[in-house]
Coordinates of C-alpha atoms in Angstrom, one line a residue:
X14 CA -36.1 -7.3 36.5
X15 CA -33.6 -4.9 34.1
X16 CA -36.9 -2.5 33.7
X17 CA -37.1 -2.6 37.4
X18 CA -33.4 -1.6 38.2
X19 CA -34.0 1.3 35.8
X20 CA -37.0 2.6 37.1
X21 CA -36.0 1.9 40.8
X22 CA -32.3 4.1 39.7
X23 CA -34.9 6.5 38.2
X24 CA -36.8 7.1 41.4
X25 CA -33.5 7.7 43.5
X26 CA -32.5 10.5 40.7
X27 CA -35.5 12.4 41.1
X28 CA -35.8 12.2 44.3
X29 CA -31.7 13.6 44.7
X30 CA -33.1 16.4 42.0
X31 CA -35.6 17.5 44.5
X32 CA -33.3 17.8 47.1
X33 CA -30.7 19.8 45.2
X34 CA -33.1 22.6 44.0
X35 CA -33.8 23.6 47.4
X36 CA -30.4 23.0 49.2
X37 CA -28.8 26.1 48.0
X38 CA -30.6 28.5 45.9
X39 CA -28.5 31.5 46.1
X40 CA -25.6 29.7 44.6
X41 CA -27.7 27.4 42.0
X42 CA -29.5 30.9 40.9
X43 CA -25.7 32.4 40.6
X44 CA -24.1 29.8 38.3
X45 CA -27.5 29.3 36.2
X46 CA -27.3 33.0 35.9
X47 CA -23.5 33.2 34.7
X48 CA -24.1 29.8 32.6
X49 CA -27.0 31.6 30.7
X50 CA -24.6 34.6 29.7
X51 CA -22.5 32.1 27.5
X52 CA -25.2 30.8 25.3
X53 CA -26.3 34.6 25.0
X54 CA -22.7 35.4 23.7
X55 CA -23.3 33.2 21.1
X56 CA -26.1 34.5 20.1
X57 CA -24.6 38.0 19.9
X58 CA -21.7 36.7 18.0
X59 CA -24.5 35.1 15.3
X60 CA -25.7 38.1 14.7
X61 CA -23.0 39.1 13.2
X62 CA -22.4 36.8 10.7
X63 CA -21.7 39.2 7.9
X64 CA -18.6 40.0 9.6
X65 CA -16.9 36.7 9.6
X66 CA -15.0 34.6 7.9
X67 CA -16.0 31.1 7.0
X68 CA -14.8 28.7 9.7
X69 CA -16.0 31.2 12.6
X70 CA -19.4 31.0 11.1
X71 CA -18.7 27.1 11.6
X72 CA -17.5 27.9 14.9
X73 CA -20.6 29.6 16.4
X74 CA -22.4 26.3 17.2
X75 CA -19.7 25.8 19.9
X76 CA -21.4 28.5 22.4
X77 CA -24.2 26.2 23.0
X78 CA -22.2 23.5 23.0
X79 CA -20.9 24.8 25.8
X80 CA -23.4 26.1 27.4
X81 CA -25.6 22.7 27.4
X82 CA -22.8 20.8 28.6
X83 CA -22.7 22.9 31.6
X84 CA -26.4 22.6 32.1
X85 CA -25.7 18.4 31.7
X86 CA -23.3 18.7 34.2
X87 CA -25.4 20.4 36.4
X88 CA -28.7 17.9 36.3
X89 CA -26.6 15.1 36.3
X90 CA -24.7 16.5 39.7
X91 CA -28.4 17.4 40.9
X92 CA -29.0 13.8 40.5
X93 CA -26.1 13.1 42.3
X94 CA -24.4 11.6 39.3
X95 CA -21.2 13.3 40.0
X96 CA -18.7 11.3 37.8
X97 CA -20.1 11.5 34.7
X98 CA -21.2 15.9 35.5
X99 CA -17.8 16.1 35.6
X100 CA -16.8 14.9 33.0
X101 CA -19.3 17.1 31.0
X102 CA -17.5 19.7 33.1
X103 CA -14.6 18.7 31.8
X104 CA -15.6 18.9 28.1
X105 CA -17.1 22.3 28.5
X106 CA -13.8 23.6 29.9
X107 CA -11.9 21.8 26.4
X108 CA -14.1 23.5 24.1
X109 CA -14.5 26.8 25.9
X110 CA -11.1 27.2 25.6
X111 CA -11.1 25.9 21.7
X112 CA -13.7 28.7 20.9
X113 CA -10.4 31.7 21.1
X114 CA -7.7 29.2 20.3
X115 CA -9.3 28.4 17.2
X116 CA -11.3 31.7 16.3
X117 CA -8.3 33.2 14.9
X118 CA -6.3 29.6 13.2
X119 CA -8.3 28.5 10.7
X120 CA -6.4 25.7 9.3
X121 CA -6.3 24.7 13.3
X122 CA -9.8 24.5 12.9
X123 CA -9.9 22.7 9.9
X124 CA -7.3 20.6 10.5
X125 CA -9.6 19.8 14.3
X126 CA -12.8 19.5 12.0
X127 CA -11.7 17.3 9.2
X128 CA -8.4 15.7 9.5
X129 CA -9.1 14.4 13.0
X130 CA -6.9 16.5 14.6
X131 CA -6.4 16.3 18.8
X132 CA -6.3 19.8 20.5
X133 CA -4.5 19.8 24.0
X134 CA -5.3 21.7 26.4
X135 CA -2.0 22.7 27.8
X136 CA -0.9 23.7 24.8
X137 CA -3.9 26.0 24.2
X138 CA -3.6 28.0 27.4
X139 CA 0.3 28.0 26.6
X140 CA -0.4 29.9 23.2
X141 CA -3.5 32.2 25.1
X142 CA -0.9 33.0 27.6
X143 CA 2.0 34.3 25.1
X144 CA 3.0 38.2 24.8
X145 CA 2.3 37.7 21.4
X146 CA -1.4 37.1 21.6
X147 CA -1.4 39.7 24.1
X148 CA 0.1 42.3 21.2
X149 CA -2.9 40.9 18.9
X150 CA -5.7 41.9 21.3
X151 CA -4.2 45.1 21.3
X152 CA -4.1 45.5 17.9
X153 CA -7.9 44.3 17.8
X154 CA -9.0 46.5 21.0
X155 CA -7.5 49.3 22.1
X156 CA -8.4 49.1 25.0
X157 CA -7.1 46.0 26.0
X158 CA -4.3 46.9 28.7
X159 CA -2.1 43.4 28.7
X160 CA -4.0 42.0 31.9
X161 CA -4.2 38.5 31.7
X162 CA -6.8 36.4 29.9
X163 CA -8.2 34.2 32.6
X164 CA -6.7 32.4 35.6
X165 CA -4.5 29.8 33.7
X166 CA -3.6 28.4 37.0
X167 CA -7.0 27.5 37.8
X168 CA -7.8 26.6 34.2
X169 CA -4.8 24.0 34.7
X170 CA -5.9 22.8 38.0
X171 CA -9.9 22.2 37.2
X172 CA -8.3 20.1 33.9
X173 CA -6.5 18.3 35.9
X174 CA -9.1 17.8 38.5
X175 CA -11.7 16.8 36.3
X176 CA -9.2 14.3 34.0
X177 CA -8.7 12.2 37.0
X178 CA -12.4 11.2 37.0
X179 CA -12.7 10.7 33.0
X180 CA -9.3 8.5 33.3
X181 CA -11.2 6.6 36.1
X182 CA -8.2 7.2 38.6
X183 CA -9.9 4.4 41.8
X184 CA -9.7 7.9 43.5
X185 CA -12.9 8.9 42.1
X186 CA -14.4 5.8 42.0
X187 CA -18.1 6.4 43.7
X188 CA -19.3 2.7 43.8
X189 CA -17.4 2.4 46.6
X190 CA -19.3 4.9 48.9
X191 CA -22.2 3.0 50.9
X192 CA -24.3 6.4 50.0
X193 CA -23.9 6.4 46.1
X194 CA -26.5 8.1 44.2
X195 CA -28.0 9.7 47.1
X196 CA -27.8 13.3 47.6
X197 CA -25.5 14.7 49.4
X198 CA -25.4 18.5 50.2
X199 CA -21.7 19.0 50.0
X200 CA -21.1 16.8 46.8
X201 CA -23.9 19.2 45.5
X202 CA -22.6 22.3 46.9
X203 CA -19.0 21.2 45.6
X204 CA -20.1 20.3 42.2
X205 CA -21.7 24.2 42.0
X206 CA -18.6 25.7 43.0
X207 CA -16.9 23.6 40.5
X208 CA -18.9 24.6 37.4
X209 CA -18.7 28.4 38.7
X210 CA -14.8 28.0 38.2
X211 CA -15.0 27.0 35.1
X212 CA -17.3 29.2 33.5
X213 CA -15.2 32.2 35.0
X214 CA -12.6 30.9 33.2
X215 CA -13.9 30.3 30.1
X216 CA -15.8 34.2 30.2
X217 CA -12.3 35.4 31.4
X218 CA -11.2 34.2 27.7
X219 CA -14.4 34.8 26.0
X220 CA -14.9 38.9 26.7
X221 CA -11.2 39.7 26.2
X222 CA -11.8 38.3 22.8
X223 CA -15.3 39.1 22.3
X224 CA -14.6 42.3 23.6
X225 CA -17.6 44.0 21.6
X226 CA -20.0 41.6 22.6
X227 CA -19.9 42.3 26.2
X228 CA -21.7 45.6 26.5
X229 CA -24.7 44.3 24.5
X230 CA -24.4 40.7 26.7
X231 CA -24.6 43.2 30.2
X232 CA -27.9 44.6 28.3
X233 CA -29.5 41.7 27.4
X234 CA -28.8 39.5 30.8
X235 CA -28.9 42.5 33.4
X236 CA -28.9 39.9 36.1
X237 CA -25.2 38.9 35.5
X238 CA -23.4 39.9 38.7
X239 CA -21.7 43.3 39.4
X240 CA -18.1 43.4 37.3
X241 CA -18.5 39.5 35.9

């Protein structure tokens, strides 16, 4: 009977999956598209491992980190698991933002990797958003013309959005919908426009301070959209 439930829960998920990929293509295509470009930063960013110091060579496994998270969240919101996508979507947003904070701090990162040490998100985007680490990109880029980094505003609202479902606010509860773990085109279409957000914020961060990786990223994923 347990086997049964599982296979029976297994059935409905495909089936949901099969929906999903043909509900909104232009949008899916979009995100997958803009998804892709952060694992492809990474790669860039290995490449150039001679030029790094120790804990960002630790570091680079974080852009596929982030990357399959984001692809997690996805299938699991194509299965019309939306709770636990978002809290994938959630995690991807932490550690996006964790890739600048800590590329520059290395005893942050150390003290993150082996003392156990809690980052907060509110307090990253506080010291992102600071003149001061404006005056360092400058120093890094000169180009860099004191625009901000990403939208901190949405940053803080999709944290906050997403933390009410990994705290298990009753808000979010979806056993209490008569349709749960069916598809549903606008949970889907939601979900999308939710991971969208939060991978333009986390790019908004990652090609101020990967500044040099961008023009070889546009090269290698010439299907990225127009500006992005």
């Amino acid at each position: 009977e347990k086997v049964q439930i599982l296979l029976q829960l297994n059935e409905k998920f495909s089936e949901s999956l099969k929906k999903c990929l043909v509900a909104d293509t232009d949008a899916f295509t979009a995100v997958e598209i803009k998804t892709r470009s952060l694992a492809v930063l990474g790669q860039i960013l290995s490449e150039k491992v001679e030029v790094l110091t120790p804990h960002q060579k630790e570091m680079l496994p974080i852009f596929d980190e982030v990357f399959s998270d984001i692809i997690i969240s996805i299938y699991l919101s194509g299965c019309s698991l939306d709770k636990p996508a978002q809290s994938f979507l959630r995690r991807a947003l932490e550690i996006g933002v964790a890739a600048v904070f800590l590329w520059d701090q290395p005893c942050a990162f150390l003290d993150w990797k082996m003392h156990d040490s809690d980052l907060n998100f509110n307090d990253m985007l506080e010291y992102l958003s600071k003149s001061r680490y404006k005056t360092f990109l400058k120093s890094l880029n000169a180009d860099y013309q004191d625009e901000e980094l990403t939208d901190f505003k949405m940053a803080r609202n999709l944290y906050r959005c997403l933390s009410n479902t990994t705290h298990g606010k009753i808000t979010t509860f979806e056993t209490l919908l008569p349709e749960r773990f069916s598809f549903n085109e606008e949970d889907w279409k939601s979900h999308i426009s939710l991971v969208s957000q939060v991978v333009d914020v986390v790019v908004g961060l990652w090609k101020k301070r990967f500044y040099y990786a961008i023009p070889p990223l546009h090269e290698r994923l010439s299907a990225l959209t127009r500006g992005y």
